[in-house]
mmCIF file of C-alpha atoms (C1' of nucleotides) in Angstrom:
data_model
loop_
_atom_site.group_PDB
_atom_site.id
_atom_site.type_symbol
_atom_site.label_atom_id
_atom_site.label_comp_id
_atom_site.label_asym_id
_atom_site.label_seq_id
_atom_site.Cartn_x
_atom_site.Cartn_y
_atom_site.Cartn_z
ATOM 1 C CA MET N 2 52.942 20.168 30.476
ATOM 2 C CA ILE N 3 49.481 21.470 31.293
ATOM 3 C CA ASP N 4 49.301 24.779 33.104
ATOM 4 C CA PRO N 5 46.242 25.021 35.350
ATOM 5 C CA ARG N 6 46.339 28.812 35.299
ATOM 6 C CA GLY N 7 46.378 29.253 31.548
ATOM 7 C CA ALA N 8 43.841 28.284 28.928
ATOM 8 C CA PRO N 9 41.339 25.508 29.759
ATOM 9 C CA ALA N 10 43.103 22.182 30.239
ATOM 10 C CA TRP N 11 41.161 20.512 27.416
ATOM 11 C CA GLN N 12 42.356 23.152 24.931
ATOM 12 C CA GLN N 13 45.949 22.731 26.040
ATOM 13 C CA LEU N 14 45.684 18.964 25.778
ATOM 14 C CA ALA N 15 44.114 19.213 22.331
ATOM 15 C CA ALA N 16 46.976 21.436 21.181
ATOM 16 C CA LEU N 17 49.585 19.031 22.570
ATOM 17 C CA LEU N 18 48.004 16.014 20.892
ATOM 18 C CA ARG N 19 47.580 17.899 17.648
ATOM 19 C CA ALA N 20 51.261 18.808 17.684
ATOM 20 C CA ARG N 21 52.284 15.197 18.288
ATOM 21 C CA ILE N 22 50.041 14.024 15.463
ATOM 22 C CA GLU N 23 51.366 16.611 13.029
ATOM 23 C CA ALA N 24 54.917 15.756 14.061
ATOM 24 C CA GLY N 25 54.232 12.255 12.787
ATOM 25 C CA GLU N 26 54.449 10.524 16.152
ATOM 26 C CA TRP N 27 51.271 8.660 15.261
ATOM 27 C CA PRO N 28 51.091 8.275 11.470
ATOM 28 C CA PRO N 29 47.777 8.119 9.613
ATOM 29 C CA GLY N 30 45.956 4.928 10.478
ATOM 30 C CA ALA N 31 47.737 4.514 13.806
ATOM 31 C CA LEU N 32 45.938 4.392 17.122
ATOM 32 C CA LEU N 33 46.469 7.024 19.772
ATOM 33 C CA PRO N 34 47.068 5.819 23.324
ATOM 34 C CA PRO N 35 43.775 4.902 24.982
ATOM 35 C CA ALA N 36 42.000 7.557 26.987
ATOM 36 C CA PRO N 37 42.918 6.134 30.414
ATOM 37 C CA ARG N 38 46.599 6.238 29.487
ATOM 38 C CA LEU N 39 46.333 9.825 28.297
ATOM 39 C CA ARG N 40 44.654 10.655 31.595
ATOM 40 C CA HIS N 41 47.567 9.221 33.515
ATOM 41 C CA GLU N 42 50.198 10.663 31.221
ATOM 42 C CA TYR N 43 48.919 14.221 31.462
ATOM 43 C CA GLY N 44 47.425 14.004 34.924
ATOM 44 C CA VAL N 45 43.935 15.076 33.928
ATOM 45 C CA GLY N 46 40.436 13.728 34.364
ATOM 46 C CA LYS N 47 38.160 11.959 31.960
ATOM 47 C CA ALA N 48 36.106 14.977 30.981
ATOM 48 C CA THR N 49 39.275 16.797 29.964
ATOM 49 C CA VAL N 50 40.439 14.006 27.677
ATOM 50 C CA LYS N 51 36.982 13.686 26.165
ATOM 51 C CA ALA N 52 36.706 17.392 25.441
ATOM 52 C CA ALA N 53 40.166 17.462 23.877
ATOM 53 C CA VAL N 54 39.468 14.416 21.722
ATOM 54 C CA ASP N 55 36.101 15.849 20.679
ATOM 55 C CA ALA N 56 37.928 18.930 19.434
ATOM 56 C CA LEU N 57 40.373 16.843 17.405
ATOM 57 C CA ARG N 58 37.529 14.834 15.942
ATOM 58 C CA SER N 59 35.532 17.893 14.944
ATOM 59 C CA ASP N 60 38.654 19.138 13.174
ATOM 60 C CA GLY N 61 38.790 15.889 11.239
ATOM 61 C CA LEU N 62 42.139 14.773 12.651
ATOM 62 C CA VAL N 63 41.004 11.560 14.307
ATOM 63 C CA ASP N 64 38.208 9.039 14.092
ATOM 64 C CA LEU N 65 36.825 7.366 17.196
ATOM 65 C CA GLU N 66 36.137 3.685 16.708
ATOM 66 C CA ARG N 67 34.115 2.122 19.418
ATOM 67 C CA GLY N 68 35.831 -0.805 21.031
ATOM 68 C CA ILE N 69 39.046 -0.011 19.134
ATOM 69 C CA GLY N 70 40.446 3.388 19.919
ATOM 70 C CA MET N 71 41.231 6.763 18.429
ATOM 71 C CA ARG N 72 42.681 6.433 14.951
ATOM 72 C CA VAL N 73 44.544 9.161 13.095
ATOM 73 C CA ARG N 74 42.659 9.878 9.892
ATOM 74 C CA GLU N 75 44.254 9.488 6.512
ATOM 75 C CA PRO N 76 44.949 12.862 4.906
ATOM 76 C CA VAL N 77 41.787 13.652 3.004
ATOM 77 C CA VAL N 78 41.971 14.134 -0.716
ATOM 78 C CA ARG N 79 39.418 16.746 -1.567
ATOM 79 C CA GLU N 80 37.385 15.783 -4.580
ATOM 80 C CA ARG N 81 37.060 18.629 -7.050
ATOM 81 C CA VAL N 82 33.478 19.292 -7.955
ATOM 82 C CA PRO N 83 32.629 21.841 -10.663
ATOM 83 C CA VAL N 84 30.061 24.517 -9.839
ATOM 84 C CA PRO N 85 27.724 25.892 -12.501
ATOM 85 C CA ARG N 86 27.206 29.598 -13.173
ATOM 86 C CA ALA N 87 24.655 31.605 -11.211
ATOM 87 C CA ALA N 88 24.966 29.224 -8.311
ATOM 88 C CA LEU N 89 24.697 29.919 -4.601
ATOM 89 C CA ILE N 90 27.016 28.043 -2.249
ATOM 90 C CA THR N 91 26.204 27.688 1.433
ATOM 91 C CA ALA N 92 27.448 25.522 4.280
ATOM 92 C CA ARG N 93 25.176 23.955 6.887
ATOM 93 C CA PRO N 94 25.030 21.003 9.265
ATOM 94 C CA PRO N 95 23.884 17.804 7.563
ATOM 95 C CA THR N 96 20.497 16.292 8.215
ATOM 96 C CA PRO N 97 20.546 12.900 9.967
ATOM 97 C CA ASP N 98 19.719 11.251 6.647
ATOM 98 C CA GLU N 99 22.627 12.947 4.904
ATOM 99 C CA ARG N 100 24.981 12.000 7.736
ATOM 100 C CA ALA N 101 24.009 8.376 7.347
ATOM 101 C CA SER N 102 24.014 8.127 3.556
ATOM 102 C CA MET N 103 27.293 10.004 3.062
ATOM 103 C CA ALA N 104 29.054 8.674 6.169
ATOM 104 C CA ILE N 105 29.675 12.170 7.462
ATOM 105 C CA PRO N 106 31.488 12.260 10.810
ATOM 106 C CA GLU N 107 30.128 14.212 13.752
ATOM 107 C CA GLY N 108 30.917 17.896 13.491
ATOM 108 C CA VAL N 109 31.452 17.957 9.742
ATOM 109 C CA HIS N 110 29.183 20.200 7.690
ATOM 110 C CA VAL N 111 27.998 19.960 4.097
ATOM 111 C CA LEU N 112 28.358 22.320 1.165
ATOM 112 C CA GLU N 113 25.118 22.928 -0.683
ATOM 113 C CA VAL N 114 24.992 24.213 -4.235
ATOM 114 C CA THR N 115 21.719 25.746 -5.460
ATOM 115 C CA VAL N 116 20.775 27.327 -8.740
ATOM 116 C CA GLY N 117 17.639 29.393 -8.855
ATOM 117 C CA GLY N 118 16.511 28.010 -5.512
ATOM 118 C CA ARG N 119 16.881 24.413 -6.661
ATOM 119 C CA VAL N 120 19.403 22.206 -4.935
ATOM 120 C CA ARG N 121 21.980 20.915 -7.393
ATOM 121 C CA GLY N 122 24.271 19.101 -5.013
ATOM 122 C CA VAL N 123 25.196 18.426 -1.402
ATOM 123 C CA TYR N 124 28.783 17.497 -0.534
ATOM 124 C CA PRO N 125 30.719 16.653 2.632
ATOM 125 C CA ALA N 126 32.636 19.798 3.526
ATOM 126 C CA ASP N 127 35.794 17.961 4.569
ATOM 127 C CA ARG N 128 36.192 15.952 1.359
ATOM 128 C CA THR N 129 35.180 18.465 -1.254
ATOM 129 C CA ALA N 130 36.672 21.403 -3.089
ATOM 130 C CA LEU N 131 34.235 23.286 -5.292
ATOM 131 C CA SER N 132 35.776 24.781 -8.421
ATOM 132 C CA THR N 133 34.276 27.578 -10.483
ATOM 133 C CA ALA N 134 34.668 27.684 -14.224
ATOM 134 C CA MET Y 27 9.053 12.261 27.335
ATOM 135 C CA ILE Y 28 12.471 10.650 27.193
ATOM 136 C CA ASP Y 29 12.566 6.939 26.508
ATOM 137 C CA PRO Y 30 15.562 5.268 28.157
ATOM 138 C CA ARG Y 31 15.393 2.362 25.729
ATOM 139 C CA GLY Y 32 15.454 4.361 22.522
ATOM 140 C CA ALA Y 33 18.051 6.723 21.137
ATOM 141 C CA PRO Y 34 20.576 8.296 23.540
ATOM 142 C CA ALA Y 35 18.870 10.645 25.986
ATOM 143 C CA TRP Y 36 20.899 13.642 24.869
ATOM 144 C CA GLN Y 37 19.748 13.177 21.268
ATOM 145 C CA GLN Y 38 16.136 12.906 22.336
ATOM 146 C CA LEU Y 39 16.448 15.997 24.505
ATOM 147 C CA ALA Y 40 18.090 17.934 21.684
ATOM 148 C CA ALA Y 41 15.230 16.971 19.357
ATOM 149 C CA LEU Y 42 12.611 18.024 21.917
ATOM 150 C CA LEU Y 43 14.243 21.388 22.524
ATOM 151 C CA ARG Y 44 14.723 21.942 18.811
ATOM 152 C CA ALA Y 45 11.023 21.284 18.230
ATOM 153 C CA ARG Y 46 10.020 23.728 20.956
ATOM 154 C CA ILE Y 47 12.329 26.375 19.521
ATOM 155 C CA GLU Y 48 11.050 25.900 15.989
ATOM 156 C CA ALA Y 49 7.473 25.990 17.288
ATOM 157 C CA GLY Y 50 8.204 29.505 18.494
ATOM 158 C CA GLU Y 51 7.939 28.732 22.185
ATOM 159 C CA TRP Y 52 11.137 30.706 22.693
ATOM 160 C CA PRO Y 53 11.415 33.366 20.002
ATOM 161 C CA PRO Y 54 14.781 34.595 18.707
ATOM 162 C CA GLY Y 55 16.595 36.507 21.414
ATOM 163 C CA ALA Y 56 14.740 34.777 24.237
ATOM 164 C CA LEU Y 57 16.451 32.740 26.913
ATOM 165 C CA LEU Y 58 15.831 29.044 27.317
ATOM 166 C CA PRO Y 59 15.176 27.753 30.835
ATOM 167 C CA PRO Y 60 18.444 27.382 32.751
ATOM 168 C CA ALA Y 61 20.159 24.045 32.674
ATOM 169 C CA PRO Y 62 19.184 23.007 36.228
ATOM 170 C CA ARG Y 63 15.523 23.557 35.368
ATOM 171 C CA LEU Y 64 15.819 21.504 32.204
ATOM 172 C CA ARG Y 65 17.438 18.773 34.259
ATOM 173 C CA HIS Y 66 14.492 18.716 36.648
ATOM 174 C CA GLU Y 67 11.880 19.104 33.920
ATOM 175 C CA TYR Y 68 13.141 16.163 31.876
ATOM 176 C CA GLY Y 69 14.563 14.122 34.720
ATOM 177 C CA VAL Y 70 18.057 13.856 33.271
ATOM 178 C CA GLY Y 71 21.571 14.514 34.499
ATOM 179 C CA LYS Y 72 23.897 17.385 33.898
ATOM 180 C CA ALA Y 73 25.976 15.714 31.205
ATOM 181 C CA THR Y 74 22.825 14.933 29.218
ATOM 182 C CA VAL Y 75 21.710 18.562 29.167
ATOM 183 C CA LYS Y 76 25.209 19.665 28.256
ATOM 184 C CA ALA Y 77 25.451 17.237 25.341
ATOM 185 C CA ALA Y 78 22.019 18.242 24.035
ATOM 186 C CA VAL Y 79 22.760 21.948 24.287
ATOM 187 C CA ASP Y 80 26.152 21.440 22.634
ATOM 188 C CA ALA Y 81 24.357 19.851 19.698
ATOM 189 C CA LEU Y 82 21.962 22.787 19.386
ATOM 190 C CA ARG Y 83 24.853 25.210 19.555
ATOM 191 C CA SER Y 84 26.844 23.419 16.886
ATOM 192 C CA ASP Y 85 23.761 23.622 14.676
ATOM 193 C CA GLY Y 86 23.690 27.369 15.218
ATOM 194 C CA LEU Y 87 20.329 27.409 16.968
ATOM 195 C CA VAL Y 88 21.423 28.868 20.296
ATOM 196 C CA ASP Y 89 24.231 30.919 21.778
ATOM 197 C CA LEU Y 90 25.541 30.198 25.260
ATOM 198 C CA GLU Y 91 26.298 33.289 27.306
ATOM 199 C CA ARG Y 92 28.128 32.719 30.524
ATOM 200 C CA GLY Y 93 26.311 34.204 33.499
ATOM 201 C CA ILE Y 94 23.238 34.838 31.351
ATOM 202 C CA GLY Y 95 21.842 31.698 29.797
ATOM 203 C CA MET Y 96 21.108 30.016 26.505
ATOM 204 C CA ARG Y 97 19.766 32.467 23.974
ATOM 205 C CA VAL Y 98 17.912 31.568 20.781
ATOM 206 C CA ARG Y 99 19.892 32.981 17.874
ATOM 207 C CA GLU Y 100 18.408 35.472 15.487
ATOM 208 C CA PRO Y 101 17.823 33.967 12.055
ATOM 209 C CA VAL Y 102 21.024 34.657 10.176
ATOM 210 C CA VAL Y 103 20.956 36.675 6.993
ATOM 211 C CA ARG Y 104 23.584 35.264 4.707
ATOM 212 C CA GLU Y 105 25.658 37.900 3.029
ATOM 213 C CA ARG Y 106 26.124 37.239 -0.673
ATOM 214 C CA VAL Y 107 29.752 37.258 -1.692
ATOM 215 C CA PRO Y 108 30.726 36.962 -5.362
ATOM 216 C CA VAL Y 109 33.301 34.335 -6.313
ATOM 217 C CA PRO Y 110 35.757 34.906 -9.155
ATOM 218 C CA ARG Y 111 36.345 32.451 -11.977
ATOM 219 C CA ALA Y 112 38.819 29.619 -11.648
ATOM 220 C CA ALA Y 113 38.400 29.651 -7.892
ATOM 221 C CA LEU Y 114 38.562 26.776 -5.447
ATOM 222 C CA ILE Y 115 36.153 26.787 -2.505
ATOM 223 C CA THR Y 116 36.848 24.753 0.604
ATOM 224 C CA ALA Y 117 35.484 24.673 4.139
ATOM 225 C CA ARG Y 118 37.647 24.234 7.220
ATOM 226 C CA PRO Y 119 37.697 25.067 10.922
ATOM 227 C CA PRO Y 120 38.857 28.610 11.632
ATOM 228 C CA THR Y 121 42.207 29.350 13.208
ATOM 229 C CA PRO Y 122 42.056 30.906 16.688
ATOM 230 C CA ASP Y 123 42.955 34.262 15.156
ATOM 231 C CA GLU Y 124 40.129 34.049 12.650
ATOM 232 C CA ARG Y 125 37.691 33.047 15.369
ATOM 233 C CA ALA Y 126 38.626 36.111 17.368
ATOM 234 C CA SER Y 127 38.737 38.660 14.547
ATOM 235 C CA MET Y 128 35.487 37.544 12.892
ATOM 236 C CA ALA Y 129 33.630 36.670 16.111
ATOM 237 C CA ILE Y 130 33.012 33.139 14.913
ATOM 238 C CA PRO Y 131 31.141 30.995 17.441
ATOM 239 C CA GLU Y 132 32.438 27.605 18.516
ATOM 240 C CA GLY Y 133 31.629 24.892 15.990
ATOM 241 C CA VAL Y 134 31.224 27.216 13.008
ATOM 242 C CA HIS Y 135 33.582 26.718 10.074
ATOM 243 C CA VAL Y 136 34.868 29.136 7.464
ATOM 244 C CA LEU Y 137 34.631 29.137 3.688
ATOM 245 C CA GLU Y 138 37.939 29.765 1.970
ATOM 246 C CA VAL Y 139 38.198 30.989 -1.599
ATOM 247 C CA THR Y 140 41.513 30.529 -3.396
ATOM 248 C CA VAL Y 141 42.581 31.336 -6.918
ATOM 249 C CA GLY Y 142 45.740 29.736 -8.199
ATOM 250 C CA GLY Y 143 46.746 28.707 -4.710
ATOM 251 C CA ARG Y 144 46.392 32.246 -3.356
ATOM 252 C CA VAL Y 145 43.774 32.918 -0.710
ATOM 253 C CA ARG Y 146 41.279 35.500 -1.893
ATOM 254 C CA GLY Y 147 38.866 35.459 1.005
ATOM 255 C CA VAL Y 148 37.815 33.737 4.217
ATOM 256 C CA TYR Y 149 34.211 33.965 5.374
ATOM 257 C CA PRO Y 150 32.158 32.650 8.308
ATOM 258 C CA ALA Y 151 30.264 29.655 6.961
ATOM 259 C CA ASP Y 152 27.043 30.458 8.814
ATOM 260 C CA ARG Y 153 26.684 34.034 7.574
ATOM 261 C CA THR Y 154 27.836 33.724 4.000
ATOM 262 C CA ALA Y 155 26.450 32.600 0.665
ATOM 263 C CA LEU Y 156 28.968 32.491 -2.158
ATOM 264 C CA SER Y 157 27.568 33.305 -5.575
ATOM 265 C CA THR Y 158 29.155 32.415 -8.888
ATOM 266 C CA ALA Y 159 28.908 34.699 -11.862
ATOM 267 C "C1'" DA S 24 30.029 49.947 46.675
ATOM 268 C "C1'" DA S 25 29.524 45.441 48.149
ATOM 269 C "C1'" DA S 26 27.626 41.252 49.070
ATOM 270 C "C1'" DT S 27 24.472 37.606 47.233
ATOM 271 C "C1'" DA S 28 22.245 34.811 43.918
ATOM 272 C "C1'" DT S 29 22.040 32.913 39.313
ATOM 273 C "C1'" DT S 30 24.010 30.686 35.390
ATOM 274 C "C1'" DT S 31 27.327 28.614 32.573
ATOM 275 C "C1'" DG S 32 32.362 26.653 32.245
ATOM 276 C "C1'" DT S 33 35.547 23.460 33.716
ATOM 277 C "C1'" DC S 34 37.167 19.531 36.110
ATOM 278 C "C1'" DC S 35 36.965 15.440 38.812
ATOM 279 C "C1'" DG S 36 34.769 10.784 40.102
ATOM 280 C "C1'" DT S 37 31.856 6.517 39.445
ATOM 281 C "C1'" DA S 38 28.918 3.133 37.173
ATOM 282 C "C1'" DT S 39 26.854 0.733 33.331
ATOM 283 C "C1'" DG S 40 26.267 -0.445 28.438
ATOM 284 C "C1'" DT S 41 28.146 -1.924 23.951
ATOM 285 C "C1'" DA S 42 31.498 -3.127 20.449
ATOM 286 C "C1'" DT S 43 35.838 -5.346 19.348
ATOM 287 C "C1'" DC S 44 39.428 -8.547 19.955
ATOM 288 C "C1'" DC J 23 34.421 -15.898 28.001
ATOM 289 C "C1'" DG J 24 37.308 -12.297 29.468
ATOM 290 C "C1'" DA J 25 39.926 -8.029 28.550
ATOM 291 C "C1'" DT J 26 40.040 -3.661 26.399
ATOM 292 C "C1'" DA J 27 38.076 0.657 24.813
ATOM 293 C "C1'" DC J 28 34.735 3.996 23.878
ATOM 294 C "C1'" DA J 29 29.570 5.839 24.779
ATOM 295 C "C1'" DT J 30 26.367 7.218 27.853
ATOM 296 C "C1'" DA J 31 24.746 8.890 32.100
ATOM 297 C "C1'" DC J 32 24.641 9.943 36.863
ATOM 298 C "C1'" DG J 33 26.824 12.874 40.487
ATOM 299 C "C1'" DG J 34 29.818 16.806 43.141
ATOM 300 C "C1'" DA J 35 32.928 20.831 43.541
ATOM 301 C "C1'" DC J 36 34.807 25.122 42.276
ATOM 302 C "C1'" DA J 37 35.632 29.180 39.057
ATOM 303 C "C1'" DA J 38 34.065 32.997 36.105
ATOM 304 C "C1'" DA J 39 30.632 36.178 34.347
ATOM 305 C "C1'" DT J 40 26.443 38.450 35.094
ATOM 306 C "C1'" DA J 41 22.450 40.340 37.483
ATOM 307 C "C1'" DT J 42 20.184 41.696 41.583
ATOM 308 C "C1'" DT J 43 19.676 43.401 46.109
#
DNA sequence: AAATATTTGTCCGTATGTATC
DNA sequence: CGATACATACGGACAAATATT
């Protein structure tokens, strides 16, 4: 399954897992096989599995729950947030405070809306769709 | 410098390096000390340095150049892009094609502007500021 | 031109800590 | 309490890209 001469093994593994998730093999809310089993199944080391899983997590496909496993995330419904006129929209990594108060997973950025230099709103980038009037 | 009983060592190291960068110790374009030197200087292992540097990279502070080192990124000038009315703005990870064609570094997302379900533009999230009329 | 050194990338192993069941 | 599972942290080995001699 994994070709040592091609792309890095962790990228190949991430692609394989992503395909199995999107094929519905593990529905939303289900747990993926634990890391040691994936290691055995694909014949790779721990670092490879970790890198692959990190990639899936940063893409918002799975959540890692300590002591539990890797859970497939529910499909996110993006909340529509209206944007005022003359606004500037930028994306940036969240501050530690924002990560805590909004429960923002690792690797997810925030959308910041400013008007005239004043911040009007900060939203998790994976759960938000900004709509202009 | 690094307290084994406090936060994870890689977070502490990332904070220390971030502070030294923001203090101007390594100006934009300069190279940080190589990873083996950081290991010795802070008395940590390889995985710790890697995790800390990964965090700095995902925050857009440094670029990793293979065979060269870790370079402090130039402060990015965000290009202002106008957004039409009745548009929906979302952020997502780039596809491999988009990463290649726009030279998007690892960990950086893209801003997608759609109008009526049709994609009107895709922009690197770290170099773009969308402006509403 | 060619060999050597430096530096990061990837991959493997082990051990210990912590949370959940 | 014990078993399971992820988080953190230590290490080694080799490959790939770059710079230097």
